[in-house]
PDB file of C-alpha atoms in Angstrom:
ATOM      1  CA  MET A   1      12.938 -25.316 -34.982  1.00 39.00           C
ATOM      2  CA  CYS A   2      10.624 -24.957 -32.002  1.00 43.00           C
ATOM      3  CA  HIS A   3       7.706 -27.335 -31.666  1.00 44.00           C
ATOM      4  CA  ASP A   4       4.125 -26.099 -31.407  1.00 46.00           C
ATOM      5  CA  HIS A   5       1.052 -28.260 -30.874  1.00 47.00           C
ATOM      6  CA  ARG A   6      -0.865 -26.347 -33.567  1.00 47.00           C
ATOM      7  CA  SER A   7      -0.418 -26.562 -37.311  1.00 50.00           C
ATOM      8  CA  ASP A   8       1.556 -23.822 -39.064  1.00 52.00           C
ATOM      9  CA  ASP A   9      -1.681 -22.334 -40.426  1.00 54.00           C
ATOM     10  CA  ALA A  10      -3.134 -22.005 -36.914  1.00 53.00           C
ATOM     11  CA  ILE A  11      -0.160 -20.050 -35.534  1.00 52.00           C
ATOM     12  CA  PRO A  12      -1.194 -16.385 -35.490  1.00 52.00           C
ATOM     13  CA  GLN A  13       0.845 -13.985 -37.530  1.00 53.00           C
ATOM     14  CA  PRO A  14       2.070 -11.309 -35.136  1.00 50.00           C
ATOM     15  CA  SER A  15       1.100  -7.747 -35.912  1.00 54.00           C
ATOM     16  CA  LEU A  16       3.765  -6.274 -33.627  1.00 50.00           C
ATOM     17  CA  PHE A  17       6.721  -7.703 -35.532  1.00 49.00           C
ATOM     18  CA  THR A  18       5.443  -7.617 -39.096  1.00 47.00           C
ATOM     19  CA  LYS A  19       7.764  -4.820 -40.212  1.00 47.00           C
ATOM     20  CA  PRO A  20      11.490  -5.529 -40.061  1.00 46.00           C
ATOM     21  CA  ALA A  21      13.545  -2.968 -38.161  1.00 46.00           C
ATOM     22  CA  ASP A  22      15.939  -1.120 -40.427  1.00 48.00           C
ATOM     23  CA  ASP A  23      17.402   2.357 -40.843  1.00 48.00           C
ATOM     24  CA  SER A  24      14.296   3.789 -42.539  1.00 50.00           C
ATOM     25  CA  ASP A  25      11.947   6.311 -40.941  1.00 50.00           C
ATOM     26  CA  GLU A  26       9.353   3.625 -40.214  1.00 55.00           C
ATOM     27  CA  VAL A  27       8.994   2.827 -36.531  1.00 58.00           C
ATOM     28  CA  LEU A  28       8.520  -0.834 -35.665  1.00 65.00           C
ATOM     29  CA  PHE A  29       6.190   0.023 -32.782  1.00 68.00           C
ATOM     30  CA  PRO A  30       5.352   3.265 -31.000  1.00 75.00           C
ATOM     31  CA  ILE A  31       7.740   4.604 -28.396  1.00 78.00           C
ATOM     32  CA  MET A  32       5.901   5.053 -25.107  1.00 77.00           C
ATOM     33  CA  PRO A  33       6.776   8.246 -23.192  1.00 79.00           C
ATOM     34  CA  GLU A  34       6.706   8.478 -19.423  1.00 81.00           C
ATOM     35  CA  LEU A  35       3.785  10.936 -19.334  1.00 83.00           C
ATOM     36  CA  TYR A  36       1.345  12.796 -21.535  1.00 83.00           C
ATOM     37  CA  SER A  37       0.393  16.411 -20.898  1.00 87.00           C
ATOM     38  CA  LEU A  38      -2.534  18.534 -21.999  1.00 88.00           C
ATOM     39  CA  PRO A  39      -1.602  22.200 -22.568  1.00 88.00           C
ATOM     40  CA  GLY A  40      -3.471  24.580 -20.267  1.00 88.00           C
ATOM     41  CA  ASP A  41      -5.297  26.393 -23.077  1.00 91.00           C
ATOM     42  CA  ARG A  42      -6.927  23.088 -24.186  1.00 90.00           C
ATOM     43  CA  VAL A  43      -8.285  21.969 -20.795  1.00 90.00           C
ATOM     44  CA  ASP A  44     -11.718  23.592 -21.245  1.00 91.00           C
ATOM     45  CA  ALA A  45     -12.170  21.991 -24.685  1.00 92.00           C
ATOM     46  CA  GLU A  46     -11.139  18.608 -23.248  1.00 89.00           C
ATOM     47  CA  LEU A  47     -13.648  18.909 -20.397  1.00 91.00           C
ATOM     48  CA  LYS A  48     -16.438  19.669 -22.866  1.00 93.00           C
ATOM     49  CA  ASN A  49     -15.494  16.835 -25.209  1.00 92.00           C
ATOM     50  CA  PRO A  50     -13.305  14.139 -23.545  1.00 90.00           C
ATOM     51  CA  ASN A  51     -10.459  12.639 -25.605  1.00 87.00           C
ATOM     52  CA  SER A  52     -10.811  15.341 -28.253  1.00 89.00           C
ATOM     53  CA  GLN A  53      -7.514  17.124 -27.633  1.00 88.00           C
ATOM     54  CA  VAL A  54      -4.042  16.028 -28.650  1.00 87.00           C
ATOM     55  CA  ARG A  55      -1.802  15.261 -25.705  1.00 86.00           C
ATOM     56  CA  VAL A  56       1.881  16.137 -25.712  1.00 86.00           C
ATOM     57  CA  PRO A  57       4.389  13.467 -24.623  1.00 83.00           C
ATOM     58  CA  ILE A  58       6.695  14.569 -21.798  1.00 84.00           C
ATOM     59  CA  GLY A  59       9.234  12.841 -19.556  1.00 80.00           C
ATOM     60  CA  SER A  60      11.690  10.168 -20.577  1.00 76.00           C
ATOM     61  CA  ALA A  61      11.107   8.265 -23.797  1.00 74.00           C
ATOM     62  CA  PRO A  62      11.051   5.387 -24.055  1.00 77.00           C
ATOM     63  CA  HIS A  63       9.746   4.860 -20.562  1.00 79.00           C
ATOM     64  CA  LEU A  64      10.992   1.316 -19.983  1.00 82.00           C
ATOM     65  CA  TRP A  65       8.137   0.181 -17.720  1.00 83.00           C
ATOM     66  CA  GLY A  66       5.449   1.563 -20.027  1.00 82.00           C
ATOM     67  CA  GLN A  67       7.264   0.338 -23.132  1.00 84.00           C
ATOM     68  CA  SER A  68       7.599  -3.177 -21.758  1.00 86.00           C
ATOM     69  CA  LEU A  69       3.912  -3.247 -20.775  1.00 86.00           C
ATOM     70  CA  TYR A  70       2.954  -2.103 -24.266  1.00 85.00           C
ATOM     71  CA  ILE A  71       5.090  -4.758 -25.964  1.00 86.00           C
ATOM     72  CA  LEU A  72       3.898  -7.494 -23.597  1.00 87.00           C
ATOM     73  CA  SER A  73       0.245  -6.551 -24.120  1.00 87.00           C
ATOM     74  CA  ARG A  74       0.705  -6.608 -27.906  1.00 86.00           C
ATOM     75  CA  ILE A  75       2.301 -10.063 -27.705  1.00 87.00           C
ATOM     76  CA  ILE A  76      -0.660 -11.298 -25.640  1.00 87.00           C
ATOM     77  CA  MET A  77      -3.159  -9.671 -28.026  1.00 87.00           C
ATOM     78  CA  ASP A  78      -1.393 -11.333 -30.969  1.00 85.00           C
ATOM     79  CA  GLY A  79      -1.972 -14.707 -29.321  1.00 84.00           C
ATOM     80  CA  LEU A  80       1.725 -15.505 -28.968  1.00 85.00           C
ATOM     81  CA  LEU A  81       1.582 -15.552 -25.191  1.00 83.00           C
ATOM     82  CA  LEU A  82      -1.054 -16.468 -22.612  1.00 82.00           C
ATOM     83  CA  PRO A  83      -1.337 -14.734 -19.230  1.00 78.00           C
ATOM     84  CA  GLY A  84      -0.602 -18.035 -17.504  1.00 78.00           C
ATOM     85  CA  GLU A  85       2.678 -18.306 -19.415  1.00 81.00           C
ATOM     86  CA  ILE A  86       4.041 -15.080 -17.938  1.00 82.00           C
ATOM     87  CA  ASP A  87       2.586 -15.852 -14.496  1.00 78.00           C
ATOM     88  CA  PRO A  88       3.052 -19.601 -13.930  1.00 71.00           C
ATOM     89  CA  LEU A  89       2.466 -19.198 -10.169  1.00 74.00           C
ATOM     90  CA  GLY A  90      -0.941 -17.631 -10.757  1.00 72.00           C
ATOM     91  CA  ARG A  91      -0.265 -14.466  -8.749  1.00 75.00           C
ATOM     92  CA  ARG A  92      -2.601 -12.513 -11.017  1.00 72.00           C
ATOM     93  CA  MET A  93      -5.473 -14.431  -9.422  1.00 72.00           C
ATOM     94  CA  GLY A  94      -4.575 -13.466  -5.832  1.00 70.00           C
ATOM     95  CA  ALA A  95      -7.897 -11.773  -5.056  1.00 70.00           C
ATOM     96  CA  GLU A  96     -10.029 -14.672  -6.243  1.00 67.00           C
ATOM     97  CA  PRO A  97     -11.109 -17.266  -3.674  1.00 74.00           C
ATOM     98  CA  LYS A  98      -9.172 -20.491  -3.962  1.00 72.00           C
ATOM     99  CA  PRO A  99     -10.144 -24.002  -2.904  1.00 77.00           C
ATOM    100  CA  ASP A 100      -8.550 -25.470   0.201  1.00 81.00           C
ATOM    101  CA  LEU A 101      -5.097 -26.862  -0.406  1.00 78.00           C
ATOM    102  CA  VAL A 102      -5.019 -30.652  -0.187  1.00 82.00           C
ATOM    103  CA  VAL A 103      -1.655 -32.373  -0.162  1.00 75.00           C
ATOM    104  CA  GLN A 104      -1.657 -36.004  -1.175  1.00 78.00           C
ATOM    105  CA  VAL A 105       1.327 -38.259  -0.701  1.00 77.00           C
ATOM    106  CA  VAL A 106       1.794 -41.662  -2.264  1.00 79.00           C
ATOM    107  CA  VAL A 107       4.399 -44.048  -0.917  1.00 83.00           C
ATOM    108  CA  LEU A 108       5.751 -46.549  -3.410  1.00 87.00           C
ATOM    109  CA  ALA A 109       7.987 -49.370  -2.334  1.00 88.00           C
ATOM    110  CA  GLU A 110      10.864 -50.403  -4.533  1.00 87.00           C
ATOM    111  CA  ASP A 111      10.135 -54.096  -3.990  1.00 90.00           C
ATOM    112  CA  GLU A 112       8.204 -56.490  -1.727  1.00 92.00           C
ATOM    113  CA  SER A 113      10.841 -56.440   1.032  1.00 93.00           C
ATOM    114  CA  VAL A 114      10.599 -52.635   1.320  1.00 92.00           C
ATOM    115  CA  LYS A 115       6.800 -52.907   1.275  1.00 92.00           C
ATOM    116  CA  ASP A 116       6.913 -55.416   4.160  1.00 93.00           C
ATOM    117  CA  ARG A 117       9.301 -53.183   6.117  1.00 94.00           C
ATOM    118  CA  LEU A 118       6.977 -50.177   5.679  1.00 92.00           C
ATOM    119  CA  ALA A 119       4.019 -52.295   6.813  1.00 93.00           C
ATOM    120  CA  GLU A 120       5.818 -52.851  10.139  1.00 94.00           C
ATOM    121  CA  TYR A 121       5.441 -49.076  10.724  1.00 93.00           C
ATOM    122  CA  GLN A 122       1.769 -49.044   9.595  1.00 92.00           C
ATOM    123  CA  VAL A 123       2.648 -47.355   6.283  1.00 90.00           C
ATOM    124  CA  ASP A 124       0.414 -48.639   3.511  1.00 89.00           C
ATOM    125  CA  ALA A 125       2.462 -48.850   0.322  1.00 89.00           C
ATOM    126  CA  GLN A 126       2.380 -50.478  -3.079  1.00 87.00           C
ATOM    127  CA  THR A 127       5.167 -51.568  -5.357  1.00 87.00           C
ATOM    128  CA  PHE A 128       5.667 -49.886  -8.728  1.00 82.00           C
ATOM    129  CA  THR A 129       4.098 -52.779 -10.587  1.00 83.00           C
ATOM    130  CA  GLU A 130       1.073 -52.920  -8.265  1.00 84.00           C
ATOM    131  CA  ALA A 131       0.431 -49.200  -8.632  1.00 82.00           C
ATOM    132  CA  SER A 132       0.719 -49.208 -12.415  1.00 79.00           C
ATOM    133  CA  HIS A 133      -1.465 -52.316 -12.880  1.00 78.00           C
ATOM    134  CA  ASP A 134      -4.162 -51.345 -10.361  1.00 71.00           C
ATOM    135  CA  SER A 135      -4.682 -47.717 -11.369  1.00 73.00           C
ATOM    136  CA  GLY A 136      -3.178 -47.335 -14.819  1.00 74.00           C
ATOM    137  CA  ILE A 137      -0.974 -44.523 -13.493  1.00 76.00           C
ATOM    138  CA  ARG A 138       2.417 -44.188 -15.121  1.00 78.00           C
ATOM    139  CA  ILE A 139       5.390 -43.793 -12.823  1.00 79.00           C
ATOM    140  CA  TYR A 140       8.507 -41.982 -14.011  1.00 78.00           C
ATOM    141  CA  PRO A 141      11.863 -41.303 -12.385  1.00 78.00           C
ATOM    142  CA  ALA A 142      12.606 -37.908 -10.814  1.00 79.00           C
ATOM    143  CA  LYS A 143      14.732 -36.955 -13.853  1.00 85.00           C
ATOM    144  CA  VAL A 144      11.548 -36.672 -15.915  1.00 83.00           C
ATOM    145  CA  LEU A 145      10.030 -34.248 -13.396  1.00 79.00           C
ATOM    146  CA  SER A 146      13.178 -32.123 -13.446  1.00 82.00           C
ATOM    147  CA  GLN A 147      12.981 -31.943 -17.261  1.00 81.00           C
ATOM    148  CA  ILE A 148       9.339 -30.834 -17.060  1.00 78.00           C
ATOM    149  CA  TYR A 149      10.231 -28.090 -14.561  1.00 78.00           C
ATOM    150  CA  LYS A 150      13.164 -27.015 -16.729  1.00 77.00           C
ATOM    151  CA  ASP A 151      10.789 -26.333 -19.621  1.00 73.00           C
ATOM    152  CA  LEU A 152       8.099 -24.749 -17.426  1.00 72.00           C
ATOM    153  CA  GLY A 153       7.280 -21.299 -18.737  1.00 66.00           C
ATOM    154  CA  ALA A 154       9.030 -21.734 -22.084  1.00 66.00           C
ATOM    155  CA  VAL A 155       6.826 -20.298 -24.811  1.00 62.00           C
ATOM    156  CA  TYR A 156       7.985 -21.866 -28.033  1.00 62.00           C
ATOM    157  CA  ARG A 157       5.442 -20.051 -30.243  1.00 60.00           C
ATOM    158  CA  PHE A 158       6.882 -16.709 -29.135  1.00 57.00           C
ATOM    159  CA  PHE A 159      10.531 -17.682 -29.589  1.00 56.00           C
ATOM    160  CA  GLN A 160       9.803 -19.272 -32.963  1.00 56.00           C
ATOM    161  CA  CYS A 161       8.410 -15.934 -34.117  1.00 53.00           C
ATOM    162  CA  LEU A 162      11.320 -13.905 -32.714  1.00 50.00           C
ATOM    163  CA  CYS A 163      13.860 -16.068 -34.522  1.00 50.00           C
ATOM    164  CA  THR A 164      12.778 -14.590 -37.856  1.00 48.00           C
ATOM    165  CA  PHE A 165      12.629 -10.914 -36.865  1.00 45.00           C
ATOM    166  CA  GLN A 166      15.201  -8.425 -35.679  1.00 46.00           C
ATOM    167  CA  PHE A 167      14.032  -5.420 -33.742  1.00 43.00           C
ATOM    168  CA  SER A 168      15.459  -2.783 -31.472  1.00 42.00           C
ATOM    169  CA  LEU A 169      14.254   0.149 -29.407  1.00 38.00           C
TER     170      LEU A 169
END
């Protein structure tokens, strides 16, 4: 079972996957066509009263790009996915001004002898114990960082929901 930081009552019930897919006539979610068309004889009525006329689907159905956008937007609207979870690099915020990038590097010496050797080259360093006692910062091996990156972008709320439903296009 996937772990979520919220209680079971706080996990939103998805509206997109509430009906199980089976062989009945019920459609799990609407099929998105490539285009919609307005017949020529209805153009004048549409101009007088926008969105009053029924549009006719044309082109390929399902249109995979449109269908995937529809499904993804429904998952976001259901609260199962956050925009940052599908865009961990933050590319959706490209037009917004960003603060200057500041890179900070900390050099930690394995022991006192390494610290003394670094001091010969004017590199100010601390040992692991000095850094953890002075600042309260926890220091972990690189394996921990690799585990964090491995799980980056995993959305357990979404996969927990999908485990209980079967659906197909």
